[in-house]
Structures are given as structure tokens and as C-alpha cells.
Coordinates of C-alpha atoms in Angstrom, one line a residue:
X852 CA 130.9 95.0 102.9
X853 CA 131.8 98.5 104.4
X854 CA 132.4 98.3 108.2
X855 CA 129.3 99.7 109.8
X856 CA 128.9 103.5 110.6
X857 CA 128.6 104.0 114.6
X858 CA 128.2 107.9 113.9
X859 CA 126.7 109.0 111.0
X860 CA 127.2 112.5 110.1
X861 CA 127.7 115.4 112.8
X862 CA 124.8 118.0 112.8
X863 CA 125.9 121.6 112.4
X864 CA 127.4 122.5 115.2
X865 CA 124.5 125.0 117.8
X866 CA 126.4 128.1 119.6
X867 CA 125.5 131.5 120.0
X868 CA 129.4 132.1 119.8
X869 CA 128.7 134.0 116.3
X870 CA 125.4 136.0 117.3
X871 CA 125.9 139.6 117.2
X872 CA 126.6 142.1 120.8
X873 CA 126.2 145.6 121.2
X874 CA 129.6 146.6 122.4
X875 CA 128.5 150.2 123.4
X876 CA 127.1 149.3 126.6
X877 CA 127.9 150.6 129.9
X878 CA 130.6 149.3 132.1
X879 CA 129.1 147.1 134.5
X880 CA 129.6 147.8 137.8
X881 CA 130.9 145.9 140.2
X882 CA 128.2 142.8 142.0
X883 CA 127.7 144.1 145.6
X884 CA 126.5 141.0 146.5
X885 CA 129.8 139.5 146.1
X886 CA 130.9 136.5 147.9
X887 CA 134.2 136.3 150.0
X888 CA 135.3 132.7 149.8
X889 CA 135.9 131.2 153.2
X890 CA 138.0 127.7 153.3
X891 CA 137.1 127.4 156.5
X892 CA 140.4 126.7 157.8
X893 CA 141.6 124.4 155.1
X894 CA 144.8 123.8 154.1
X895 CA 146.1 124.0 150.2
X896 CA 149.3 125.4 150.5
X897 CA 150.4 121.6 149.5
X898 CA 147.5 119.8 147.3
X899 CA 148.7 116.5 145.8
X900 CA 146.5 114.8 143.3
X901 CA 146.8 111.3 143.2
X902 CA 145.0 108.9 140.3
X903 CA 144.9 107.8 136.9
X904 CA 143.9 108.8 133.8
X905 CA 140.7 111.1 135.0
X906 CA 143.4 112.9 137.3
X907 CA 146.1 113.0 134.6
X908 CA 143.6 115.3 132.1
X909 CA 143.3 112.4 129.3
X910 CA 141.3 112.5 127.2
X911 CA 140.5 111.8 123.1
X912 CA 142.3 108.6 123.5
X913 CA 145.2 110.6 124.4
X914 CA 147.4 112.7 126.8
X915 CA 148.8 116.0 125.4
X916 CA 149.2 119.7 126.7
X917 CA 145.9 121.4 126.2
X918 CA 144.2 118.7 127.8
X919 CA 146.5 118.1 131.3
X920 CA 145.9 122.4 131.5
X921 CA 142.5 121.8 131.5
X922 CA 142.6 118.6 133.8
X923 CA 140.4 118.4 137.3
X924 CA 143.1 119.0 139.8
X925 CA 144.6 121.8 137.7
X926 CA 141.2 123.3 137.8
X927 CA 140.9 122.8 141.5
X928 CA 144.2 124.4 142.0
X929 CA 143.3 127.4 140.9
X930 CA 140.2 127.5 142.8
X931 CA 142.3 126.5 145.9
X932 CA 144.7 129.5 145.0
X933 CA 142.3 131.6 145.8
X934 CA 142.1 130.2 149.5
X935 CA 146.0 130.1 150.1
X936 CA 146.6 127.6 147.2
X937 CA 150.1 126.7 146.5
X938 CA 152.0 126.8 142.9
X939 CA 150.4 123.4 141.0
X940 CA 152.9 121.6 138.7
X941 CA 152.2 118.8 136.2
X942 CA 154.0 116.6 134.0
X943 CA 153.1 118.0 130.9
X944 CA 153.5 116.5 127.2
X945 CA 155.7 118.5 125.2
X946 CA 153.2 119.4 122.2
X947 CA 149.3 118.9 121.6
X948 CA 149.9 115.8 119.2
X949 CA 148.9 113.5 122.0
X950 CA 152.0 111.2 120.9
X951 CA 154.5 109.6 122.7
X952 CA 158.0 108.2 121.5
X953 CA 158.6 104.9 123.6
X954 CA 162.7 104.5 122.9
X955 CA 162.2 100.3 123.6
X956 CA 162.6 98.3 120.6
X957 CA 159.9 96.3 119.7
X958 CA 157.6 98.1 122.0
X959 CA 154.7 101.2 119.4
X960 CA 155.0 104.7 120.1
X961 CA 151.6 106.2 121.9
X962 CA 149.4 107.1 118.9
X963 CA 148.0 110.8 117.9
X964 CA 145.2 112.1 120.0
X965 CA 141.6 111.3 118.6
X966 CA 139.7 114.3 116.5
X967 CA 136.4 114.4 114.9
X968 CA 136.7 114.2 111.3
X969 CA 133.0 115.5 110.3
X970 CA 131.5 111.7 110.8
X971 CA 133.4 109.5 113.1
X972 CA 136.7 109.3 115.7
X973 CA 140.0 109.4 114.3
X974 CA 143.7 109.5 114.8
X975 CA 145.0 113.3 114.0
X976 CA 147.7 111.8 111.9
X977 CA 145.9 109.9 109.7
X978 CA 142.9 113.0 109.3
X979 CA 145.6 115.2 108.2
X980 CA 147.6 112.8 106.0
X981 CA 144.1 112.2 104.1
X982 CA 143.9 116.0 103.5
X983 CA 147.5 116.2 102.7
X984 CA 148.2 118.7 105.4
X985 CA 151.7 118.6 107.4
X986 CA 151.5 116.0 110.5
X987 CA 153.5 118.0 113.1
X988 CA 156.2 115.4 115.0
X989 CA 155.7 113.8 118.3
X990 CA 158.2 115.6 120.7
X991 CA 157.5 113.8 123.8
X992 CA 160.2 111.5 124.4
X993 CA 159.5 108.6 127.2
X994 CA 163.2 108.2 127.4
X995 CA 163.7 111.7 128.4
X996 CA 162.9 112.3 132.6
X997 CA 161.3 115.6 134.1
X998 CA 163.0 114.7 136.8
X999 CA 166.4 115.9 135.8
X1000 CA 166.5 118.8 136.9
X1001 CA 164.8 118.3 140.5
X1002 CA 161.6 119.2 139.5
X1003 CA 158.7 117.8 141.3
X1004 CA 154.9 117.3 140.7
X1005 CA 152.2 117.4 142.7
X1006 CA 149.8 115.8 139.9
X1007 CA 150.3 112.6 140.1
X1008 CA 147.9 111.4 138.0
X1009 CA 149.0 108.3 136.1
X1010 CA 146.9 106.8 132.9
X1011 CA 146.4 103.2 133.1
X1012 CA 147.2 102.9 136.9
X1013 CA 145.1 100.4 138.6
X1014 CA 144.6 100.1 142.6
X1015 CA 147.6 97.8 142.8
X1016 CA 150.1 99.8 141.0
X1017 CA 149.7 102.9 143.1
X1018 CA 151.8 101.7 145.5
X1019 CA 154.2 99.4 143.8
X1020 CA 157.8 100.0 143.6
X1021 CA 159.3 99.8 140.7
X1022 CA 156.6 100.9 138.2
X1023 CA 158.1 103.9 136.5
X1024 CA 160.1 101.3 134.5
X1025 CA 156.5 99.5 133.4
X1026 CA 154.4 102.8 132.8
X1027 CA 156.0 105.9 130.8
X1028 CA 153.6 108.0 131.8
X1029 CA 155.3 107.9 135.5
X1030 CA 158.9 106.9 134.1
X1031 CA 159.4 110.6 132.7
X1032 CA 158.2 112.0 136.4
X1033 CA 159.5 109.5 139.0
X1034 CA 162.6 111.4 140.3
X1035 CA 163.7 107.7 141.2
X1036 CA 163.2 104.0 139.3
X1037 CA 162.2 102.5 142.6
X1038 CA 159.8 104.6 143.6
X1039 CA 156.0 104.2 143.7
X1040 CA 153.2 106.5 143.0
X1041 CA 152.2 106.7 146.6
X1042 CA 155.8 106.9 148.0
X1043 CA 156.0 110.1 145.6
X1044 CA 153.1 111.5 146.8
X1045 CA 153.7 111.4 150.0
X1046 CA 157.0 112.5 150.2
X1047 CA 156.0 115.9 148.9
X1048 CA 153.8 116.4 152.6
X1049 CA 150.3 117.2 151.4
X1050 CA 148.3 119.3 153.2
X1051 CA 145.5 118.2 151.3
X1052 CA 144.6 115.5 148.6
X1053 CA 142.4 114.3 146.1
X1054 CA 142.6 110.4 145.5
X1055 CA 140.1 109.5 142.2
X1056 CA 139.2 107.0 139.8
X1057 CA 141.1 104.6 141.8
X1058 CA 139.4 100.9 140.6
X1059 CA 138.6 102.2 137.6
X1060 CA 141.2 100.7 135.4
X1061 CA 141.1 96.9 137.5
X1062 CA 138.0 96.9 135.5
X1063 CA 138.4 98.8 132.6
X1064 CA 140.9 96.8 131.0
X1065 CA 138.9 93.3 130.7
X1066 CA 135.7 95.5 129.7
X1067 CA 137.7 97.2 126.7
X1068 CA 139.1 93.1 125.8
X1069 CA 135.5 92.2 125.6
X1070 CA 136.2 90.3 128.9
X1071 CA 138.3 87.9 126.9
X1072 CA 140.4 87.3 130.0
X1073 CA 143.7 88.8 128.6
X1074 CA 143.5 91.5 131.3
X1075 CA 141.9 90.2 134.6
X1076 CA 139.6 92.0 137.0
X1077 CA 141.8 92.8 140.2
X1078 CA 139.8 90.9 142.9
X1079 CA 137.6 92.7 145.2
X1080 CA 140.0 91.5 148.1
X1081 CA 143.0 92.4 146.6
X1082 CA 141.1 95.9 146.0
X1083 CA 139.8 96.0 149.8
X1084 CA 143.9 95.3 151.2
X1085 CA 145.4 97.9 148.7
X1086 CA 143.1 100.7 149.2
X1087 CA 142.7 100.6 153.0
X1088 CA 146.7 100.7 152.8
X1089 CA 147.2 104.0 150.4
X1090 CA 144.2 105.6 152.4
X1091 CA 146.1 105.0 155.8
X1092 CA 149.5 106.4 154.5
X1093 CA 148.1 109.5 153.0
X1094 CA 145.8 110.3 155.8
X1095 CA 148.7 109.6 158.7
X1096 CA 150.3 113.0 156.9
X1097 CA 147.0 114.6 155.4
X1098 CA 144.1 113.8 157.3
X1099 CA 142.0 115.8 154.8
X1100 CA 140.8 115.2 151.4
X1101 CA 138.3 114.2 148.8
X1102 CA 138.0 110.5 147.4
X1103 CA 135.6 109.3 144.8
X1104 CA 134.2 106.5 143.4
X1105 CA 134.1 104.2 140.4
X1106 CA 131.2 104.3 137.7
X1107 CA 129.6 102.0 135.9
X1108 CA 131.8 101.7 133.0
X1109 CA 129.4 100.1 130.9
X1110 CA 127.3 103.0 130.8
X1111 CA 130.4 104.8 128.7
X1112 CA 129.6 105.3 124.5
X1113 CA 132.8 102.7 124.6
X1114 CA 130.0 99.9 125.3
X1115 CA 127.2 101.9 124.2
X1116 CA 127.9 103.7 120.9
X1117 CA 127.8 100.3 118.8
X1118 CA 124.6 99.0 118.5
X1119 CA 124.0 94.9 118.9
X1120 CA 122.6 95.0 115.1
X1121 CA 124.2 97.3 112.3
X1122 CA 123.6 94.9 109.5
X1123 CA 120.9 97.5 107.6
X1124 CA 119.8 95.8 104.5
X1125 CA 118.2 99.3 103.4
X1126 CA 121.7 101.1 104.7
X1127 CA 122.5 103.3 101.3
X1128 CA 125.5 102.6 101.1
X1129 CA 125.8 98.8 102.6
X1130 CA 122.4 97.5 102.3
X1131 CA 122.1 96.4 98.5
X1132 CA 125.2 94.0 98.9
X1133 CA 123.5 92.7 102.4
X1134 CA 120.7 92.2 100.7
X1135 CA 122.6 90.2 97.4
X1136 CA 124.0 88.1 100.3
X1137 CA 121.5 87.3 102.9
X1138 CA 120.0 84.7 100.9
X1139 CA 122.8 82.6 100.7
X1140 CA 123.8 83.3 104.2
X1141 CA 120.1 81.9 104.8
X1142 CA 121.3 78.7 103.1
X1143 CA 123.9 78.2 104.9
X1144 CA 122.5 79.0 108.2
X1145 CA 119.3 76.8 107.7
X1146 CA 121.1 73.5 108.1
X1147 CA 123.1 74.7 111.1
X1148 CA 119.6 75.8 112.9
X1149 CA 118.2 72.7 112.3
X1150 CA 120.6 71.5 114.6
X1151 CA 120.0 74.0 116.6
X1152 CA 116.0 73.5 116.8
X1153 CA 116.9 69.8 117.5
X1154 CA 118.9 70.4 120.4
X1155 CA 115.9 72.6 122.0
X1156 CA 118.8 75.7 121.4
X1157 CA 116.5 78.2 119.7
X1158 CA 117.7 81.4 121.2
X1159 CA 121.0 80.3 118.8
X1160 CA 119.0 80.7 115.6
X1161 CA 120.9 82.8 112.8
X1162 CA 118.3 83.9 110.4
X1163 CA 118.6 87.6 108.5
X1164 CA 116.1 89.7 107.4
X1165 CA 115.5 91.6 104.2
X1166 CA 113.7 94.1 105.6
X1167 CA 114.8 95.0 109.0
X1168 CA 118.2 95.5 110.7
X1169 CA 119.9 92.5 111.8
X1170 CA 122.0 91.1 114.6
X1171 CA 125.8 90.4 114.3
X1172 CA 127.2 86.9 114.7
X1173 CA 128.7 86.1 118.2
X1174 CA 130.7 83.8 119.4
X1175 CA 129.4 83.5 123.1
X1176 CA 131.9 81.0 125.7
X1177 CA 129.2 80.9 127.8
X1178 CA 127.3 78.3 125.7
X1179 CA 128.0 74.9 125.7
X1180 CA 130.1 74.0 122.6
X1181 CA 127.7 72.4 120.5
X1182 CA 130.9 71.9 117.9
X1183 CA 130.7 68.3 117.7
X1184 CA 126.8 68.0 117.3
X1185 CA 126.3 70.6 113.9
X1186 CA 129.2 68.0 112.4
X1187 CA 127.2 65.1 113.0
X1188 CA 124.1 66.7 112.2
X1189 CA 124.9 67.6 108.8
X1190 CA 127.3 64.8 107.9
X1191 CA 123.7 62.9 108.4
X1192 CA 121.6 65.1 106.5
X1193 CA 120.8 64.2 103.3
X1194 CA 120.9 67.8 101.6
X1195 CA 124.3 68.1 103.1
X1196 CA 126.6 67.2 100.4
X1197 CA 124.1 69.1 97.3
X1198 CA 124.6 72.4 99.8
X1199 CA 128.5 71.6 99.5
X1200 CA 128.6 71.1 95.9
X1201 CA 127.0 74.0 95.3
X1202 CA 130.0 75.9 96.5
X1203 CA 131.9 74.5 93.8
X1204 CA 133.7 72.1 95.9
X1205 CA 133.6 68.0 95.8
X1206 CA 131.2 65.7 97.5
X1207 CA 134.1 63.7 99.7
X1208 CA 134.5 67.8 101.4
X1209 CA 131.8 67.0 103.1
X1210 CA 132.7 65.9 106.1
X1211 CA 135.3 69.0 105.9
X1212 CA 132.9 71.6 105.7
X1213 CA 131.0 69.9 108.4
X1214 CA 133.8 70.0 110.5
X1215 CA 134.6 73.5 110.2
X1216 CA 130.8 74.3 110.8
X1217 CA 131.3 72.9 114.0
X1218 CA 134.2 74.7 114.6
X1219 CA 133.0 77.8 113.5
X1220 CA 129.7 77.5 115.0
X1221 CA 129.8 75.4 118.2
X1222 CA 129.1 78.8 120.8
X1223 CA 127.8 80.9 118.1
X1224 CA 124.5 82.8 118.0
X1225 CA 122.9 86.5 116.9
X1226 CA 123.9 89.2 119.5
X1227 CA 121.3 90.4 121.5
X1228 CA 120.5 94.2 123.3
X1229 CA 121.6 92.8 126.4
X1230 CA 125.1 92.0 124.7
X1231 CA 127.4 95.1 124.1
X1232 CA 129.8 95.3 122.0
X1233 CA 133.1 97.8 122.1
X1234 CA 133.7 101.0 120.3
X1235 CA 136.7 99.3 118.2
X1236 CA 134.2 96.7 117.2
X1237 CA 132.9 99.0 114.2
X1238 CA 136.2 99.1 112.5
X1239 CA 136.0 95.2 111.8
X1240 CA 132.3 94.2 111.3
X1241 CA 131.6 93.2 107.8
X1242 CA 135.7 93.1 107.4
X1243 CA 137.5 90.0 106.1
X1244 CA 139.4 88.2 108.7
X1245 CA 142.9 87.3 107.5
X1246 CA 143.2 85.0 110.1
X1247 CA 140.5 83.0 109.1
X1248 CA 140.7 83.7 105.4
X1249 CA 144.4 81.8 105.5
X1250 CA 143.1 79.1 107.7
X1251 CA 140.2 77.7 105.5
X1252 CA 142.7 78.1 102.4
X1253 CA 145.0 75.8 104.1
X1254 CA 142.3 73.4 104.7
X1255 CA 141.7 73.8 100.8
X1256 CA 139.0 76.1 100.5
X1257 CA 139.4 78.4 97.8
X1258 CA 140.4 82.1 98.4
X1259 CA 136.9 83.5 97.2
X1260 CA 134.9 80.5 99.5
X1261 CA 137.5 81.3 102.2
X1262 CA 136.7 85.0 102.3
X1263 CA 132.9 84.5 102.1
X1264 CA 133.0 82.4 105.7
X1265 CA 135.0 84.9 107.2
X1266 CA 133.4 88.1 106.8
X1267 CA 133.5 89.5 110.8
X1268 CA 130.0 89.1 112.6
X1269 CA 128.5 87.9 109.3
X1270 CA 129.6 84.7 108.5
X1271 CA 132.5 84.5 111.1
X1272 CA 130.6 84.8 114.9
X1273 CA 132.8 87.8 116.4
X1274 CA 135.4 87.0 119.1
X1275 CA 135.4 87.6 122.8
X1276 CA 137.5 90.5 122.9
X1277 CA 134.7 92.6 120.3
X1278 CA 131.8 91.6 122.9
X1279 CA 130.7 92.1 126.7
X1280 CA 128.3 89.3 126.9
X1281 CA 125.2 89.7 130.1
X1282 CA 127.8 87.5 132.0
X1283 CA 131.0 89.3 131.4
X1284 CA 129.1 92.9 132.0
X1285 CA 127.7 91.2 135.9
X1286 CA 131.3 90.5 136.6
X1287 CA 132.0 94.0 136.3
X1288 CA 129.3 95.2 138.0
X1289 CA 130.0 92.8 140.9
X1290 CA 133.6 94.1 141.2
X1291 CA 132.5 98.1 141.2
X1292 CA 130.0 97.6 143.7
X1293 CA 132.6 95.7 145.7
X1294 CA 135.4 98.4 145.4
X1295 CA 132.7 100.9 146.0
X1296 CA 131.5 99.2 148.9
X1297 CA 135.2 99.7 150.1
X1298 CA 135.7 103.3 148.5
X1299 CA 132.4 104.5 151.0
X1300 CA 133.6 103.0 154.2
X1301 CA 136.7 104.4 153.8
X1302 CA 135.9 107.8 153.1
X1303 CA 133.4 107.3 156.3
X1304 CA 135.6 105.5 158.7
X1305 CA 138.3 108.7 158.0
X1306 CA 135.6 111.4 157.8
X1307 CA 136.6 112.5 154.3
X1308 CA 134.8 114.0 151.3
X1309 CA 133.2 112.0 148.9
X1310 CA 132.5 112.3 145.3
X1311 CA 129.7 109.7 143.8
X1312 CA 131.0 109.1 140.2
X1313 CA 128.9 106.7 139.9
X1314 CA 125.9 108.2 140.2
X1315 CA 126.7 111.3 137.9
X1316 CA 127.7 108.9 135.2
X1317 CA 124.3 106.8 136.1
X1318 CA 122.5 110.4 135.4
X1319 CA 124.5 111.3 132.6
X1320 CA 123.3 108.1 131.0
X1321 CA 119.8 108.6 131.6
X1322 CA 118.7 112.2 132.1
X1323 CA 121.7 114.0 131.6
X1324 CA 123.8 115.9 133.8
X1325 CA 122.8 120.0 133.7
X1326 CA 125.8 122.0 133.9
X1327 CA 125.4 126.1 133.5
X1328 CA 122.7 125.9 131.3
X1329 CA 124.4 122.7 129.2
X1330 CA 123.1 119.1 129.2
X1331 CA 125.3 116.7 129.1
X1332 CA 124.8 113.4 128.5
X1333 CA 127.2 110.6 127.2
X1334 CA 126.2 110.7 123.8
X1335 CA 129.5 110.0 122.0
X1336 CA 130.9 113.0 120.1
X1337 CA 127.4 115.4 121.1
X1338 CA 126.7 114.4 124.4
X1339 CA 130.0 116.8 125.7
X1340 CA 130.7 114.6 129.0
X1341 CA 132.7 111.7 127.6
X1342 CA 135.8 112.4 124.8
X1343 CA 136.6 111.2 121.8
X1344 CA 137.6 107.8 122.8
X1345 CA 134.4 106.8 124.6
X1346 CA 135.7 106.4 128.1
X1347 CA 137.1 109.5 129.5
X1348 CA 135.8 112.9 130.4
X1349 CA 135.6 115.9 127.9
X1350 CA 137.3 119.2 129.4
X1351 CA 134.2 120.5 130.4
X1352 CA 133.2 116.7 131.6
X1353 CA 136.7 117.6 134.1
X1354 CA 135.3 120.9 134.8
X1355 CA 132.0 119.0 136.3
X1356 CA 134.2 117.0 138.3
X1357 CA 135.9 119.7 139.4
X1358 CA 132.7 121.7 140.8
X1359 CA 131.5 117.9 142.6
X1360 CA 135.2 117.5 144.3
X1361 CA 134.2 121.2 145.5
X1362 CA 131.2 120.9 146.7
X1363 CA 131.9 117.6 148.4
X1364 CA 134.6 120.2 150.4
X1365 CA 131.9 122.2 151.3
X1366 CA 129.4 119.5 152.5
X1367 CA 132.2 118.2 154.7
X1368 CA 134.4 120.9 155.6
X1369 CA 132.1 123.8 155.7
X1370 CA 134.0 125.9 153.5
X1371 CA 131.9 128.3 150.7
X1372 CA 133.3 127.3 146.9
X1373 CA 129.5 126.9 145.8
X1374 CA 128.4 129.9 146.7
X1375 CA 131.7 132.2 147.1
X1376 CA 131.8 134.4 144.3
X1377 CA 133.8 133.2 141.3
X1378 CA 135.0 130.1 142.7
X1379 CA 133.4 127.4 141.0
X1380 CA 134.6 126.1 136.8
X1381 CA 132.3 127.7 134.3
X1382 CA 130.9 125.9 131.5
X1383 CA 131.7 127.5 129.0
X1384 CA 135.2 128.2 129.7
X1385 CA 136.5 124.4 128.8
X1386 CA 135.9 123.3 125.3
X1387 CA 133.9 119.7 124.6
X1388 CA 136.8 119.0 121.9
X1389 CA 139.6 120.3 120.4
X1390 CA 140.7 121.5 117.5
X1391 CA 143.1 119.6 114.6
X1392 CA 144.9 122.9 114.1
X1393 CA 146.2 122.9 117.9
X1394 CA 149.4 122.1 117.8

């Protein structure tokens, strides 16, 4: 079976770029009504950002040139130059592949930036090795430090950082990202910062990535939620540094990351029977899989555990397979079940295989089967999900050939989401997706007392997102909505911001300085980002 389609195919692209101008009109004169911008005694002679990946400019699963010019901060910069602004410098990538060579045996280079390939995400390399067109090489060498030559950087926006890395010494030798800017190994992001005496900061994002990281694993526990305590301690402490040298600035919030297409694009039930392309082998299986299902919800009816019921229609779209921890593990109750039923052994020897593997197969139903049941709409699953449903498992294929299965029955039980329930790390289950919740509205909690208790501006991600999600977000004339590839706030990779999603950021961090500061970037003349000036995706040919 093909792995399900999250996309489909991209309408024609809708501009008016092409429509025709009459370019013998006369030179517009000057607006009279022009606005002087007035900071209102605000000083950005010295701005320092100071985040993650939203500050860094990432974006299409990727950080490279075009995108870290286009970045928030840079766009506030030169707004800010207007009003006394100094000189803005970044870490930038040395080429637009979004690549990154990590000189540490053992340890993957960073892949090719994401591009739209006409119906779905993928890696630039791999887009234009299918057309046959030259890859161009990944220059940017992690070994090789910016720092060298003295140079400084008052971005210091850091993808993957989370709350308790900001200030912890040491981490340019765990993230590259800050390895090839740190102008020392001991050094921490905040340290760095603050050394460079900013007369004004942005501090962003900060919490998102203590909970991005077990949403993205399917809460699978391989990457922890930083505790809301831990969260409290840590960002009281970089809040009291920065503001004992720059007692003015802009903070933000964290969204909701489970209203990002990462958890949203993939719906809880791609199996389409009347799909064109995947639907009539569905359909030549779903009897069978009705077979074997039908014993195992028996069980399941007899245990009073009907919300676990696998059955698949012909007709209408159906539900992957989960495996949900949640559940009590039933494992041991399908094995007796069927070892007890007399139809058991028949539905074994059907298979092809021997009566005395019944009490195998029962086993492994168990096994298999113990915390499974069909995915619901509260469930999401992740964006990387769609690459492996209806995909043979190897690791399961291998296992039920060494328990003597042969490879053909082997493969048929371990078809993902299908006949194999779908791991943890694939799925963010009703109870996984509250623990999230609980820890953003704790560090957001924090993030608003803060930025009261120290009188700064504040920027409500969270709610923009929350709009974007529902309504849309209107932005010169464009609504944008986080739609994955159309909706033009979120990238490529489902989670962060499109250049022109930055640009929106960029106009909320300045009017947050108005509403607190009283200066004029809303309504000073030219002095907010304009739409249509930062693309929603970038081009395979920019190299």
C-alpha cells in the first residue's frame, strides 16, 4: 500500500504578479500626510535578539541565508534604524542549501531545506536528484567558528534552544548552531548577550522547544517536557540579568503547538477505500483484515472495551491502528481468549501455517494488540507520520520471521497503522496533547507576570496562532491561516513561521512598542513590514 497523501496536488498558484500596468503614468507625488516616526525616547543603538529558532529566521525545516535576511529581528532592525538603530549582524549560513556539515564522526550532517515539489514537502536534494538537476554542495561547515575573527552578533537566535539552555555554560559544544558563533566554548547564550550591553531586547519563543520536542516524538517520552518549575526558576533568572543592563524590551509568549499543520495536516483516518490510487488494494484487503480483527474484538466486546473495536469499512474512510499506553494492556486476555475459541486454530490454518501455531499466533495477538485501538479525531498524529502509514515495518517483519512466520505472513501483520497499531512517537494521544497544554499555560502564566512585574512589552503568540487556526490572521489584504503549504503563516515543515509569517511578528513586536512605550511604528509612515515584500516560500533555484 502507497503511504497516504497529506497534500494532494497544489492549486495554481493566485497573484496578480503577471497582470498587466500602464507604465505611462504620472510620477506620484510625494504623500503630504506623511508620518515622522517618533521612538519616543527609545534606545536601539544596541538591539540584541535573543531566542530560538523563530528568532534565528528558520524555517522549511531548515536554516539558510535567504531565510535568517528575512528573519523577525532583522526585520525589526531595520525598522529600528530608522529611529537611531544600530548596524544588526547575524550568524549567517554560508549558501541557501539549508545544510550543515557536522565534522563529528558518527553524528548526520543537517539535511537540505524543505521545498514544495508540486504535491507534497521535500528535501531540495532529493527534488533535484529526481529531476536530474545538479545538487549544489553544503558549504556551511559546523567546525568552522564566526568567531575567528572577533566578529560579534547581536542575533542570538539559537534553533532547538529550550528555556534551560539559554543560560547554560558550555552549550556551544552541544548545539552547532551556537558553536560556529560563541566567541568562547564556555560561554552561554545569555552571557553573550549580555556582554554586548543592549540597549534594548527582544526575548521570544522561549518555552517553545521544552515542549516541542516530546510533541514532535509523539510524547513517547524520549524528550521530556521541562517542568513548569524548572521553567518558572530559569526564566525569572535570564529576565533579571537582561533587564539589570536593559530595562526595556519586548517578550512573547508560547502557542499552542498543537494547533501547527505538524499535528494538524495528517488526518486520524487516511485509509480511503475509494482513494484512486490506494483504495482498490484497501479494498482487496479489508476483508481479511475483518477476519482477523473479528476474533480480537470479541475479546474486546467481552471485556466491556468497545471504544477498542477495529472494524474497516468498504465504503467510507477508515481510522489508523494505534497503539495507545494509556490503555490497560489487555495482552494477556486476547491470548487466552482465542487460545479458547474454538474457530481459533481453522483462522490459523487458513494462513497456511500448522494447528500446534496456535498458541503462537495467539501470543503475538496479544502482544501486538494489548493497548491497540482505531485512532480517533481527538488523537493527532505528526506530519512524519504520512511517510510510514501503509509502509512495511522492518522491524516487525524480521521479528515475526524469527518466530517462524513466513516472509509474506510476516509482512501482512506489519503493514504500519493497518495491521501493525502505530507507535507512540507517530501519535499525540488526548492525554499526551493535555500535558502540553498544561505546561504552555504554566510557562505562559510565568511569561505574563514577568513581562508585568518589569513593565515590558508583550507579544501574545498564542493568541495569533489560536486565530490563525480558526479565522485566520489578515495581514495587508492577505489571510493567513495555518493551512500547510497555502495557508502562508507556517513553512514547509509544519512548525515554523513563513517569511511573511516573521514579517507578522515583526509588525506585533512593534506594535507591542508602541502600546507600551508610546512610540509611533503603526502609524509612522513606512515603518511597519509589508506583506508583500517577504515571500511564503522559496524557490529550488535559490542557491
Amino acid at each position: 500500500m502507497k503511504n497516504y497523501k497529506y497534500i494532494g496536488l497544489f492549486l495554481l498558484t493566485l497573484s496578480l504578479t503577471s497582470c498587466d500596468v500602464n507604465n505611462e503614468l504620472d510620477t506620484i507625488s510625494e504623500d503630504a500626510t506623511a508620518v515622522a516616526l517618533n521612538a519616543n525616547g527609545l534606545d536601539f543603538s544596541k538591539y540584541i535578539s535573543l531566542g530560538a529558532s523563530f528568532t534565528a529566521g528558520y524555517t522549511d525545516g531548515a536554516l539558510f541565508k535567504a531565510g535568517q535576511e528575512n528573519s523577525f529581528p532583522n526585520i525589526l532592525a531595520t525598522k529600528f534604524k530608522a529611529a537611531g538603530g544600530g548596524d544588526f549582524n547575524q550568524p549567517l549560513m554560508n549558501d541557501n542549501t539549508g545544510g550543515m556539515i557536522i565534522p563529528v564522526p558518527g553524528v548526520d550532517d543537517f539535511a537540505y531545506r524543505l521545498i514544495f515539489n508540486g504535491a507534497t514537502p521535500q528535501r531540495l536534494n532529493e527534488f533535484l536528484t529526481n529531476l536530474g538537476a545538479p545538487v549544489p554542495p553544503v558549504s556551511t561547515n559546523a567546525g568552522v567558528s564566526l568567531a575567528a575573527d572577533g566578529s560579534i552578533f547581536t542575533n542570538v537566535g539559537v534553533p532547538g534552544a529550550k528555556s534551560t539552555h539559554i543560560n547554560l555554560n558550555g552549550y556551544a559544544s552541544l548545539n552547532p548552531y551556537f558553536g560556529r558563533m560563541a566567541n568562547s566554548p564556555s560561554v552561554s547564550m545569555l552571557e553573550y548577550a549580555i556582554a554586548q550591553n543592549p540597549t534594548f531586547f527582544t526575548l521570544t519563543e522561549i518555552g517553545g522547544n521544552d515542549v516541542l520536542g516530546y510533541a514532535t516524538t509523539g510524547g513517547d517520552g524520549t524528550n521530556p517536557i521541562t517542568p513548569i518549575a524548572t521553567f518558572d526558576f530559569v526564566f525569572n533568572d535570564m529576565v533579571n540579568q537582561l533587564t539589570a543592563v536593559s530595562p526595556k524590551g519586548v517578550i512573547t509568549n508560547v502557542p499552542n503547538i498543537t494547533d501547527l499543520p505538524h499535528f494538524t495536516t495528517v488526518p486520524f483516518n487516511p485509509l480511503d477505500p475509494n482513494d484512486k490510487d490506494t483504495g482498490a488494494g484497501l479494498k482487496a484487503q479489508i476483508p481479511t483484515l475483518n477476519t482477523v480483527y473479528g476474533g480480537i474484538n470479541r475479546v474486546f466486546t467481552a471485556l466491556g472495551e468497545t471504544d477498542r473495536i477495529i472494524e474497516f469499512s468498504l465504503e467510507n474512510t477508515n481510522p489508523v491502528v494505534i497503539k495507545d499506553e494509556n490503555l490497560t494492556d489487555i495482552s494477556a486476555q486476547i491470548t487466552g481468549g482465542l487460545l479458547s475459541s474454538a474457530t481459533f486454530v481453522p483462522f490459523v490454518q487458513q494462513f497456511g501455517l500448522p494447528a500446534e501455531a496456535a498458541p503462537l499466533v495467539a501470543s503475538l495477538f496479544g502482544q501486538y494488540y494489548g493497548q491497540a485501538r482505531p485512532a480517533t479525531a481527538k488523537d493527532l498524529l505528526v506530519l512524519s507520520s504520512s511517510g510510514v502509514i501503509g509502509k512495511i515495518n522492518t522491524t516487525s517483519l524480521q521479528f515475526l520471521m524469527s518466530k517462524g512466520l513466513p516472509q509474506a505472513l510476516a509482512g501482512q501483520f506489519s503493514a504500519e497503522g493497518v495491521t501493525l497499531p502505530l507507535a507512540d512517537k507517530w501519535v499525540l494521544t488526548p492525554e499526551e496533547q493535555l500535558e502540553i497544554k498544561t505546561a504552555t499555560d504554566g510557562y505562559n502564566a510565568t511569561i505574563a507576570s514577568v513581562a508585568s512585574a518589569k513593565e515590558l512589552a508583550f507579544v501574545d503568540l498564542n493568541a495569533i496562532l489560536n486565530e490563525a487556526s480558526t479565522s485566520g490572521v489578515v495581514f495587508d489584504g492577505y489571510t493567513m491561516t495555518t493551512n500547510l503549504v497555502t495557508g502562508g503563516l507556517i513553512s514547509l515543515d509544519g512548525i515554523h513561521l513563513t517569511s511573511r509569517g516573521y514579517a507578522l511578528m515583526a509588525n506585533k513586536i512593534l506594535a507591542s512598542i508602541d502600546a507600551k512605550y508610546g512610540s509611533n511604528f503603526t502609524t509612522a509612515t513606512n515603518s511597519l513590514a509589508k506583506a508583500g515584500a517577504y515571500p511564503t516560500n522559496y524557490s529550488p533555484s535559490l542557491k
